[in-house]
mmCIF file of C-alpha atoms in Angstrom:
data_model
loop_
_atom_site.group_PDB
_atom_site.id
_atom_site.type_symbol
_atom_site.label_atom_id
_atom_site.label_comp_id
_atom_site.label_asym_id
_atom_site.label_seq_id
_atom_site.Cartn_x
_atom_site.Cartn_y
_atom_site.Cartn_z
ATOM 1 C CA UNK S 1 94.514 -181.015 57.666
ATOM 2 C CA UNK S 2 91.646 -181.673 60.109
ATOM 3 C CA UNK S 3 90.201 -185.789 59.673
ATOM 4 C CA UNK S 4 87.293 -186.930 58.854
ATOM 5 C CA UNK S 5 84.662 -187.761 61.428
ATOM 6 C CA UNK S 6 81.465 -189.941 61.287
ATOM 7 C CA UNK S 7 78.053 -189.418 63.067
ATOM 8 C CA UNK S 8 75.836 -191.986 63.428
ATOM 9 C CA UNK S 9 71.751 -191.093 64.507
ATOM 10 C CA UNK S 10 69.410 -192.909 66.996
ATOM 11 C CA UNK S 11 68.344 -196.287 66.544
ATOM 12 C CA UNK S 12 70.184 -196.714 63.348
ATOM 13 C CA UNK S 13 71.930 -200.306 63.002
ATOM 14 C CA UNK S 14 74.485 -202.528 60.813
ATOM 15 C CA UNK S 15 76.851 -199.334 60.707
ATOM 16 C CA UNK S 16 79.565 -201.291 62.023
ATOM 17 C CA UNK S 17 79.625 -203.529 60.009
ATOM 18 C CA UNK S 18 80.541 -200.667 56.710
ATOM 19 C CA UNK S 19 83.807 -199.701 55.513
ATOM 20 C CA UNK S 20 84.778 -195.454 55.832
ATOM 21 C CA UNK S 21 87.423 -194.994 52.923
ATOM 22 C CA UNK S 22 89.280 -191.761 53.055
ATOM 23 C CA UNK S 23 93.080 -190.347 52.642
ATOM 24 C CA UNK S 24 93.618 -187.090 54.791
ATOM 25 C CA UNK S 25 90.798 -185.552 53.225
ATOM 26 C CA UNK S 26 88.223 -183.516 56.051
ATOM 27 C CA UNK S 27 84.702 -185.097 54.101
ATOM 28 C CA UNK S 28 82.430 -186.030 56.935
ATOM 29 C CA UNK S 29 80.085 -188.885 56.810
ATOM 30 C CA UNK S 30 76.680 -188.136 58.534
ATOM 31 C CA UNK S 31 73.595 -191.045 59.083
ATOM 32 C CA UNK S 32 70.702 -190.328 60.446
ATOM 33 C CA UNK S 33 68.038 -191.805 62.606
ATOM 34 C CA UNK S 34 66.064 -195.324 62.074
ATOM 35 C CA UNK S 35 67.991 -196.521 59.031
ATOM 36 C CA UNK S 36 68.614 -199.800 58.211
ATOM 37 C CA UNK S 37 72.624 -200.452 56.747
ATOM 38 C CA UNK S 38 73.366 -204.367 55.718
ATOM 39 C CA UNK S 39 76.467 -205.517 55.455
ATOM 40 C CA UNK S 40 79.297 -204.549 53.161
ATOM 41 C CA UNK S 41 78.257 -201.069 53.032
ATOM 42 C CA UNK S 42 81.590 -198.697 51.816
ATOM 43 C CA UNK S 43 81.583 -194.883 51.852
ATOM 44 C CA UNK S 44 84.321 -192.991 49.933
ATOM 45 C CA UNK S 45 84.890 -189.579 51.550
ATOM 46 C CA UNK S 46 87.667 -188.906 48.688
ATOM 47 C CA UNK S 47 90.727 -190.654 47.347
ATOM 48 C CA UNK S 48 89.442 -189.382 44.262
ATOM 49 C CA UNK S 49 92.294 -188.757 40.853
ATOM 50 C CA UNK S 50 92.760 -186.107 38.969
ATOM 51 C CA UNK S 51 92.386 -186.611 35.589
ATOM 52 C CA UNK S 52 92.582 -183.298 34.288
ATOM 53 C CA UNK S 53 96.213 -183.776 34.964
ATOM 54 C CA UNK S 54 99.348 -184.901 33.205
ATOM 55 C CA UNK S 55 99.218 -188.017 35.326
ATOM 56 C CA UNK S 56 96.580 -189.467 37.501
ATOM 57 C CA UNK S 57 99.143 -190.860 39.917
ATOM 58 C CA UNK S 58 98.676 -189.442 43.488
ATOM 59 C CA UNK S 59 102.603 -188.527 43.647
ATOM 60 C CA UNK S 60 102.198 -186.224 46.529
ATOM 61 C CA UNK S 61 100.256 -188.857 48.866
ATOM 62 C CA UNK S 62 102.564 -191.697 48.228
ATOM 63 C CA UNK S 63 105.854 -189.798 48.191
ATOM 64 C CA UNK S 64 105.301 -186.982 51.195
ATOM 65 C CA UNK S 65 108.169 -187.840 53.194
ATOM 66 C CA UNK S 66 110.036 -188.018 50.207
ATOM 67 C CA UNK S 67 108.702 -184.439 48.731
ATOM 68 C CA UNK S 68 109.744 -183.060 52.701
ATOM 69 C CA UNK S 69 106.140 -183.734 53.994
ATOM 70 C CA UNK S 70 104.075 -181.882 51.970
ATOM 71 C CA UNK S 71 101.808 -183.253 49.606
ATOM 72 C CA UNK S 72 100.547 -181.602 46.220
ATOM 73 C CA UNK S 73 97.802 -179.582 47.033
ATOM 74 C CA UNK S 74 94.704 -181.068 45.118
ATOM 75 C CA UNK S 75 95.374 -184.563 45.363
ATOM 76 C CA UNK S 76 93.947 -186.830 46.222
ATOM 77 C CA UNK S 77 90.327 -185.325 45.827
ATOM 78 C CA UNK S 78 87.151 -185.215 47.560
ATOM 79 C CA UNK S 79 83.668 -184.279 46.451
ATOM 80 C CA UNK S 80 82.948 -183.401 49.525
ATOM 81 C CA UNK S 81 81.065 -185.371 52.789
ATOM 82 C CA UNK S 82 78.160 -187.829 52.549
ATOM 83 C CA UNK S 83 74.712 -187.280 54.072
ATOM 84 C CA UNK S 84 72.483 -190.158 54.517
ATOM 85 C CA UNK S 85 69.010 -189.004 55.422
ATOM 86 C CA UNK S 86 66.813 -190.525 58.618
ATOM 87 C CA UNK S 87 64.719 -194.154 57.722
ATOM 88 C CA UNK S 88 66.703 -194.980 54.725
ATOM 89 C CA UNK S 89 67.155 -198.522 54.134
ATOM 90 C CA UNK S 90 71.137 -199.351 52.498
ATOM 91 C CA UNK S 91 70.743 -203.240 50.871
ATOM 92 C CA UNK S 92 74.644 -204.948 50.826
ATOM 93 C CA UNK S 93 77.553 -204.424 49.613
ATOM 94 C CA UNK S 94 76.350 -200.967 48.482
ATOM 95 C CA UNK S 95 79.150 -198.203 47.157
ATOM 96 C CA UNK S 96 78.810 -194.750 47.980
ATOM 97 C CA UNK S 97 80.967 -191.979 46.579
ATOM 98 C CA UNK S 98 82.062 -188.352 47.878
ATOM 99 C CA UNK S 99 79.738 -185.745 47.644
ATOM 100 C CA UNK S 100 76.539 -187.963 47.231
ATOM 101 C CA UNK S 101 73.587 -186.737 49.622
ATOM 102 C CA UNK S 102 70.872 -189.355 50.055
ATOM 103 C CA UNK S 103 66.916 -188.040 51.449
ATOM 104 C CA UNK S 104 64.851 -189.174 53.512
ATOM 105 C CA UNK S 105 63.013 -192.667 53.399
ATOM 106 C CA UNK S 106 65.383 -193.360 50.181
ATOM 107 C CA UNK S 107 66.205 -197.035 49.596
ATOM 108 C CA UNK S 108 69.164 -198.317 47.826
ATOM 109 C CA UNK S 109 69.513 -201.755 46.372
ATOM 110 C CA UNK S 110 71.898 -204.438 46.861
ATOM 111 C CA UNK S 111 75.627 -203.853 45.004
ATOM 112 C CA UNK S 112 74.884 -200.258 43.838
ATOM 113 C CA UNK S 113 76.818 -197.847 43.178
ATOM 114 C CA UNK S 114 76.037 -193.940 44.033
ATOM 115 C CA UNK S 115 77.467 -191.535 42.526
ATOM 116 C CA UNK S 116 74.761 -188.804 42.409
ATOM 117 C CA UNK S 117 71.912 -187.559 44.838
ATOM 118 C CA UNK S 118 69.599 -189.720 46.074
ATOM 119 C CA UNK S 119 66.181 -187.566 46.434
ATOM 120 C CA UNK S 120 63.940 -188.281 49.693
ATOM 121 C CA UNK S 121 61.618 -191.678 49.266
ATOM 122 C CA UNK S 122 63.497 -192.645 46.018
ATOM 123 C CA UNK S 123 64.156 -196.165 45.170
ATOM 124 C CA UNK S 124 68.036 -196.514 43.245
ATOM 125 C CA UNK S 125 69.516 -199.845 42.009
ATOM 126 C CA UNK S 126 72.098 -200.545 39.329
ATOM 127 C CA UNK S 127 76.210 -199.341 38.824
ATOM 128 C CA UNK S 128 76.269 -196.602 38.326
ATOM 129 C CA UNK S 129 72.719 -196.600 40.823
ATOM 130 C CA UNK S 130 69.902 -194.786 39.011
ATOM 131 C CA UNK S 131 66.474 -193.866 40.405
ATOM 132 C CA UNK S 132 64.285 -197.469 39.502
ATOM 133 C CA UNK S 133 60.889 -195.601 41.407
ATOM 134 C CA UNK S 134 59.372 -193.638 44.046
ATOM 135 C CA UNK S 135 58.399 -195.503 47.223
ATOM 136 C CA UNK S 136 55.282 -193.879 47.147
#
């Protein structure tokens, strides 16, 4: 299974000072230019549970030598990669999970948590993070 990677755009700062989570998933984690990231930021790329299933312990990740070095195919899970649009402004200690795709110009508030799209120039704030206004 191919690992994640993370791309960081021009001029961007504080994005080494955030925390990548992810557990052999292949989610990618793409910033783009000019944003602003304080500190604290953490991105989930997966290490999600199933609960659609008898148990929501991630058997197959903990116990793969044990199970001959294979896992169980669906766990843990991943929405899928995060996009973080160019000029967007990420207050601290900020939570972002799989999946989530945040516009352009977007700011997000200090201790949020995102679990859904973040359109271009929208302001979000809260746990979970919900859109508080348009920049503009």
């Amino acid at each position: 299974m191919e690992r994640s990677s993370v791309a960081v755009g021009r001029f961007t700062y504080g994005h080494d000072r955030m925390t990548v989570r992810q557990w052999k998933e292949s989610a990618n984690l793409r910033i783009g230019d000019f944003c602003s990231v304080a500190k604290g930021l953490t991105v989930f790329l997966g290490g999600g549970h199933r609960t659609d299933w008898i148990t929501t312990f991630p058997f197959g990740h903990i116990f793969a030598e044990e199970l001959g070095g294979t896992g169980i195919v669906g766990h843990p899970t991943t929405r899928g990669g995060v996009t973080i649009g160019s000029d967007v402004w990420i207050a601290s200690n900020v939570t972002i999970f799989s999946g989530v795709a945040t516009g352009d110009g977007a700011v997000i508030g200090g201790n949020a948590t995102v679990t859904r799209d973040v359109g271009p120039f929208e302001g979000w704030a809260g746990n979970p993070a919900r859109k508080i206004r348009d920049r503009f």
